[in-house]
Amino acid sequence: MASFPSPSVAAAVAAPPRLAPGLSLSAAAVHQSLAFRPRSTLARRSSIALRPSAIAAPANPLRCTHRRAVTPRLRKRTQGLGAASASAAGIVGEERDGCLSCFPKSRRRGRPGLARFAPCALPHTSGLSLHSRWGGAKARHSHILHAAGPDEPHVASPTWSEAALDKPYLDHAIRNEELEDVLDTPLPSHPKLIRGQLKNGLRYLILPNKVPADRFEAHMEVHVGSIDEEEDEQGIAHMIEHVAFLGSKKREKLLGTGARSNAYTDFHHTVFHIHSPTKTKEYGEALLPSVLDALNEIAFHPKFSSSRVEKERRAILSELQMMNTIEYRVDCQLLQHLHSENKLSNRFPIGLEEQILKWDPDKIRRFHERWYYPANATLYLVGEIDDIPRAVREIEAVFEHTLPGNEATPMSNASPFGAMASLFAPKLPGGLAASLTGDRSPATDKLKPVKRERQAVRPPVEHKWSLPDVDQDAKPPAIFQHELIQSFSINMFCKIPVNQVQTYKDLRSVLMKRIFLSALHFRINTRYKSSNPPFTSVELDHSDSGREGCTVTTLTVTAEPQNWRSAIKVAVHEVRRLKEFGVTMGEMTRYMDALIKDSEQLAMMIDSVPSVDNLDFIMESDALGHTVMDQLQGHESLLAVAETVTLEEVNIVGAEVLEFISDFGKPNAPLPAAIVACVPKKVHIDGVGESDFEIHPEEIIESMKAGLEEPIYPEPELEVPKELITQSQLEDLKVQHQPSFVPFGNEQDMVKVFDSETGITQRRLSNGISINYKITQNEARVGVMRLIVGGGRATEDSESKGSVIVGVRTLSEGGCVGNFSREQVELFCVNNLINCSLESNEEFIFMEFRFALRDNGMRAAFQLLHMVLEHNVWLEDAFDRAAQLYLSYYRSIPKSLERATAHKLMVAMLNHDERFVEPSPHSLQKLTLQSVKEAVMSQFVGSNMEVSIVGDFTEEEVESCVLDYLGTVAQNSSSKEEHIEKISFLPFPSDLHFQQVYIKDTDERACAYIAGPAPNRWGFATEGKDLFNVIQSSSTAEVSEPANSDLTGKTHINVRNHPLFFGISLSLLAEIINSRLFTTVRDSMGLTYDVSFELNLFDKLDLGWYVIAVTSTPSKVHKAVDACKGVLRGLHSNKIVERELDRAKRTLLMKHEAETKTNAYWLGLLAHLQSSSVPRKDISCIKELTTLYESATIEDLYLAYEHLKVDDSSLFACIGIAGAESGEDMNDDEPDVGLPGMVPMGGRGLSTMTRPTT
């Protein structure tokens, strides 16, 4: 894709990884910490940016705009359908109410790794210790004495000695019967989670949670989804979600309060949720009653007016066309084959177009009456709710009289949930909807007396399990072939019943499976990535799916089409080897320790978990019947069961998970639930061009059997370094380099600058490296670090296009430092809980670390950074893989409507400057290992490097690491001065200002991008023009005005006199434009489901640009483009009013306030604080950020607006249309060189849940 619509890194890293209480698989736990070659499995963080450019409007104008690519696998594209997408429209804050299910980047994401299995964790200090019953246990048991909060950063460390990990965990005196008896003990339940039920059957859960402060989450879950629809109702549950949500007047009244709302629909439930302040800002009135009242109206008293139904019908039809990407169609294929025996295979929440067109309000109302009643719903409240009895009274006051008792069947009092535990379905990475067992008799539209009780099993379907000795016929592999698929991928599925985690034995089984699968993933993706593997990726996922009501194990192999046979062989061969020989003692020790360290980190952060993460986890756990624990209980329970685990049991339990592959073809072996290959119709062959791709089910089976017949050998033990730099080596380095802090500039006596208001410290090392750090307890005993190197892709010249981005990928692909192999480096990161990524963009190269502050974790991260800077290793095979990856990526552009359209626009707007798009095959052919190495390493000069560190460390700890490992980096200077070739926009007139792209596809879709020039964040425009001179010449008197206070005592700054004037004003302007685009182009005119305005404001380069992205239908897309232009240019005729500005300020200030609680956001704030290439940034840009937003006026916004180029001579547009009639060839003029393109195909998900309603 060209440079937009990927989010900026600043935006991407602002949100911390979701915290799965109890057990989670973060960096430490396996493949997710993979040294400095980040993979798509990294916890919520993509790494090497395959899309080198992106346009995004950071919430904060200071935020560094480094951008990341997000692969479909990373997204786990199991989103759903919804009503009116304010998120889609780019409307932030209270305006962005809507249906999360409708949107691809829904925040209801699944959790990677062990968290999928784990019972939850939230906040508590109790928990059953098995030690009281195992007096003879040899392993030391340490536990956290109390929750670690902002005032309690130091927590006892439950460390494991190596001796304990290398010997049996239990004294042999303990009899097996005693062990079984203790393991059958139920897990502790969450102590702060309140459950209750009203007389009319409505269930409610309340959890006090103080993050974010003064806010709460209210979610109404109605247990009805697409699985409950009859043949002529496909999509009606989603339609009701839209109509009920967007038709609510009481919800609209919350818009001015700072509340945000949305909704989504999936297979088995519909959820409406509101994120709200606890009180109004003006009068301090409690908002909980109003929020509950809005949810009551939405769920149980909607208005099905003809006008609202018609408006949402248009929106849903637009949404249906928008989400019908090739990834979505692949997901549908996977679901159809995986669940071919039940309705999950054909009840996708978006519905069928021909049926959506027919329903009248009465038809929709009847479905609502059949399913929307209190006994079929659950209310969740999580947040700063201090007075629980009062909250219960307010719930009763609002909901108790909804639907009289005679219409609802009283529910059992034995348990608030009883058999209903499986109703509360999570959003898991696999993305499929839930199902367990049982069929229901068809409902009819004819109204009859209904017994108002919900089904005990959700959704009501039966499965065919992949179990040994189950008598069923094997399915042949299914093949889905499509012209828009670029790579080969195959998914092998196994489906078994969910094993509910309710006892210590259950938790122990989860732990053993995770250890086993961690070893497999690491072996494949490390050993084979050290050479040139036949596959692009191999992933094994084993996760419980509440949506599907089953546990699904998936082996996914992706490869270039010509390598598909070898890729399958390698994957199944490695699976069989692990199954036969098992993990080694070293592997078990390593991953056990990593999981325990990761669990301890979560327990330490018990008081800093966001409410929405806790709420999601409760819903997921209840959906699966898992016991809900808090983080501390989860950690203590894990410690207890870890002591009982043996190597033999790990290998037995793990082998069972893999039998459907390792024993494939054997009698009585479990049969795969489905094998689905997704393949292209055409492939690119060097020297030949496009050729038909042929593949048959029999060939797939032959390749699997061939891989299983290959000779196997046991895994050798690998020596993992405890440190990358020994103490003696460090002492030698210190003697050699004499590291020290030096004065700043001309201030000879100032070697340290500390700002007490922000807590930011600035230092400079004798080798020229600048240091910024901030000590914070936002995330207990966790730190983050970012190295920024000025230059980036902008330094590429006409003879070295692509050299920087390919060079950074090469260094990352190699993964070696010094004498340590890639495997050793990655395991070093696993052992030290380090996540690391190395990336580049147009302006900078940067390296990011996240590490745990225990067991010298920070020193380990600094050691790795030192080794990358001083002892990097450049490998020819890593260069080949990097170049081939970009060749493939370039050739996949014509297969994606959005990427092809964006690419064409960017190439035209920036006058064919390849530094802002993917390198072409012609450019890649010119590169060599030496040329890319020089392009990258010439930028790593001391004075050109800035390191920022944020975390819960001490001043002594951080400065010791800085001096030891950064101060000892050799002081070097580049032999050539940085030169950046001129960057310019294509002059007018030109035929390229408006273009169209046509892609051949079986289904019709359309999208468009509209873009134009903007200044950079600091007021510079093309040709280096300083716009502050323009402002000063036009408003000299105003510029000289000092800061002042209003009647309320708030300080106001003359924003026009501040370096961040353009960053602040344009960010506010973007909020207002987004809101207008949504209300005009989508809501009023019905031309789109998804429209957004985004800014890309560079920091170093003297330019920026804006982009409007809009999706539509081929028949409406031209009108949609005209309407977007009208909104963009209409700010003079339709003046901005104070209400719009206040709302934009409130949105950005709320976002800023919330994100200052995260370490990653502070890294963005610290970026470029000492950079000579960003001279206008100083500490005031951070200190005065809130005041700047509050002080901005409508006149300021119009002054900035004048420098957004929106006239015909400056504006560029490109429309993309996909359909049966292909209108143009997308190969451009590039030579026919390179590998076939590849679009990663991810897990089974886009089809199971709707996009966000707003």
mmCIF file of N, CA, C and O in Angstrom, residues 980-1003:
data_model
loop_
_atom_site.group_PDB
_atom_site.id
_atom_site.type_symbol
_atom_site.label_atom_id
_atom_site.label_comp_id
_atom_site.label_asym_id
_atom_site.label_seq_id
_atom_site.Cartn_x
_atom_site.Cartn_y
_atom_site.Cartn_z
ATOM 1 N N ILE A 980 19.411 14.776 1.385
ATOM 2 C CA ILE A 980 18.038 14.381 1.072
ATOM 3 C C ILE A 980 17.641 15.041 -0.229
ATOM 4 O O ILE A 980 17.617 16.273 -0.338
ATOM 5 N N GLU A 981 17.360 14.215 -1.223
ATOM 6 C CA GLU A 981 16.943 14.753 -2.510
ATOM 7 C C GLU A 981 15.595 15.463 -2.365
ATOM 8 O O GLU A 981 14.774 15.126 -1.511
ATOM 9 N N LYS A 982 15.378 16.433 -3.211
ATOM 10 C CA LYS A 982 14.179 17.266 -3.146
ATOM 11 C C LYS A 982 12.909 16.433 -3.210
ATOM 12 O O LYS A 982 12.800 15.494 -4.003
ATOM 13 N N ILE A 983 11.961 16.789 -2.359
ATOM 14 C CA ILE A 983 10.643 16.143 -2.352
ATOM 15 C C ILE A 983 9.626 17.180 -2.802
ATOM 16 O O ILE A 983 9.579 18.295 -2.264
ATOM 17 N N SER A 984 8.827 16.860 -3.799
ATOM 18 C CA SER A 984 7.871 17.842 -4.312
ATOM 19 C C SER A 984 6.573 17.161 -4.719
ATOM 20 O O SER A 984 6.555 15.964 -5.058
ATOM 21 N N PHE A 985 5.507 17.931 -4.672
ATOM 22 C CA PHE A 985 4.214 17.461 -5.143
ATOM 23 C C PHE A 985 4.117 17.689 -6.647
ATOM 24 O O PHE A 985 4.695 18.650 -7.184
ATOM 25 N N LEU A 986 3.383 16.826 -7.315
ATOM 26 C CA LEU A 986 3.226 16.942 -8.764
ATOM 27 C C LEU A 986 2.538 18.257 -9.106
ATOM 28 O O LEU A 986 1.471 18.570 -8.572
ATOM 29 N N PRO A 987 3.146 19.072 -9.983
ATOM 30 C CA PRO A 987 2.529 20.373 -10.312
ATOM 31 C C PRO A 987 1.268 20.209 -11.160
ATOM 32 O O PRO A 987 1.068 19.199 -11.837
ATOM 33 N N PHE A 988 0.440 21.227 -11.086
ATOM 34 C CA PHE A 988 -0.796 21.283 -11.860
ATOM 35 C C PHE A 988 -0.547 22.130 -13.112
ATOM 36 O O PHE A 988 0.234 23.092 -13.053
ATOM 37 N N PRO A 989 -1.152 21.841 -14.234
ATOM 38 C CA PRO A 989 -2.129 20.774 -14.488
ATOM 39 C C PRO A 989 -1.442 19.459 -14.833
ATOM 40 O O PRO A 989 -0.296 19.432 -15.286
ATOM 41 N N SER A 990 -2.178 18.383 -14.631
ATOM 42 C CA SER A 990 -1.664 17.054 -14.927
ATOM 43 C C SER A 990 -2.844 16.098 -15.033
ATOM 44 O O SER A 990 -3.844 16.245 -14.327
ATOM 45 N N ASP A 991 -2.696 15.112 -15.919
ATOM 46 C CA ASP A 991 -3.738 14.087 -16.043
ATOM 47 C C ASP A 991 -3.793 13.187 -14.824
ATOM 48 O O ASP A 991 -4.730 12.399 -14.669
ATOM 49 N N LEU A 992 -2.777 13.274 -13.971
ATOM 50 C CA LEU A 992 -2.693 12.366 -12.830
ATOM 51 C C LEU A 992 -3.356 12.917 -11.565
ATOM 52 O O LEU A 992 -3.342 12.252 -10.535
ATOM 53 N N HIS A 993 -3.904 14.118 -11.613
ATOM 54 C CA HIS A 993 -4.577 14.642 -10.428
ATOM 55 C C HIS A 993 -5.857 13.864 -10.125
ATOM 56 O O HIS A 993 -6.291 13.816 -8.969
ATOM 57 N N PHE A 994 -6.457 13.281 -11.128
ATOM 58 C CA PHE A 994 -7.604 12.401 -10.898
ATOM 59 C C PHE A 994 -7.387 11.126 -11.710
ATOM 60 O O PHE A 994 -7.176 11.173 -12.921
ATOM 61 N N GLN A 995 -7.423 9.980 -11.022
ATOM 62 C CA GLN A 995 -7.174 8.701 -11.676
ATOM 63 C C GLN A 995 -8.198 7.670 -11.218
ATOM 64 O O GLN A 995 -8.885 7.850 -10.204
ATOM 65 N N GLN A 996 -8.243 6.558 -11.958
ATOM 66 C CA GLN A 996 -9.098 5.445 -11.571
ATOM 67 C C GLN A 996 -8.323 4.140 -11.708
ATOM 68 O O GLN A 996 -7.436 4.019 -12.552
ATOM 69 N N VAL A 997 -8.663 3.192 -10.862
ATOM 70 C CA VAL A 997 -8.061 1.867 -10.876
ATOM 71 C C VAL A 997 -9.191 0.849 -11.022
ATOM 72 O O VAL A 997 -10.233 0.982 -10.369
ATOM 73 N N TYR A 998 -8.977 -0.139 -11.871
ATOM 74 C CA TYR A 998 -9.980 -1.194 -12.046
ATOM 75 C C TYR A 998 -9.334 -2.537 -11.751
ATOM 76 O O TYR A 998 -8.249 -2.836 -12.240
ATOM 77 N N ILE A 999 -10.005 -3.330 -10.950
ATOM 78 C CA ILE A 999 -9.504 -4.658 -10.607
ATOM 79 C C ILE A 999 -10.600 -5.678 -10.921
ATOM 80 O O ILE A 999 -11.769 -5.492 -10.552
ATOM 81 N N LYS A 1000 -10.225 -6.737 -11.553
ATOM 82 C CA LYS A 1000 -11.194 -7.787 -11.878
ATOM 83 C C LYS A 1000 -11.498 -8.607 -10.641
ATOM 84 O O LYS A 1000 -10.598 -9.074 -9.950
ATOM 85 N N ASP A 1001 -12.768 -8.753 -10.356
ATOM 86 C CA ASP A 1001 -13.190 -9.481 -9.160
ATOM 87 C C ASP A 1001 -14.570 -10.061 -9.421
ATOM 88 O O ASP A 1001 -15.337 -9.544 -10.241
ATOM 89 N N THR A 1002 -14.887 -11.111 -8.717
ATOM 90 C CA THR A 1002 -16.212 -11.720 -8.858
ATOM 91 C C THR A 1002 -17.296 -10.869 -8.218
ATOM 92 O O THR A 1002 -18.462 -10.956 -8.583
ATOM 93 N N ASP A 1003 -16.930 -10.041 -7.237
ATOM 94 C CA ASP A 1003 -17.895 -9.207 -6.522
ATOM 95 C C ASP A 1003 -17.543 -7.739 -6.718
ATOM 96 O O ASP A 1003 -16.375 -7.370 -6.804
#
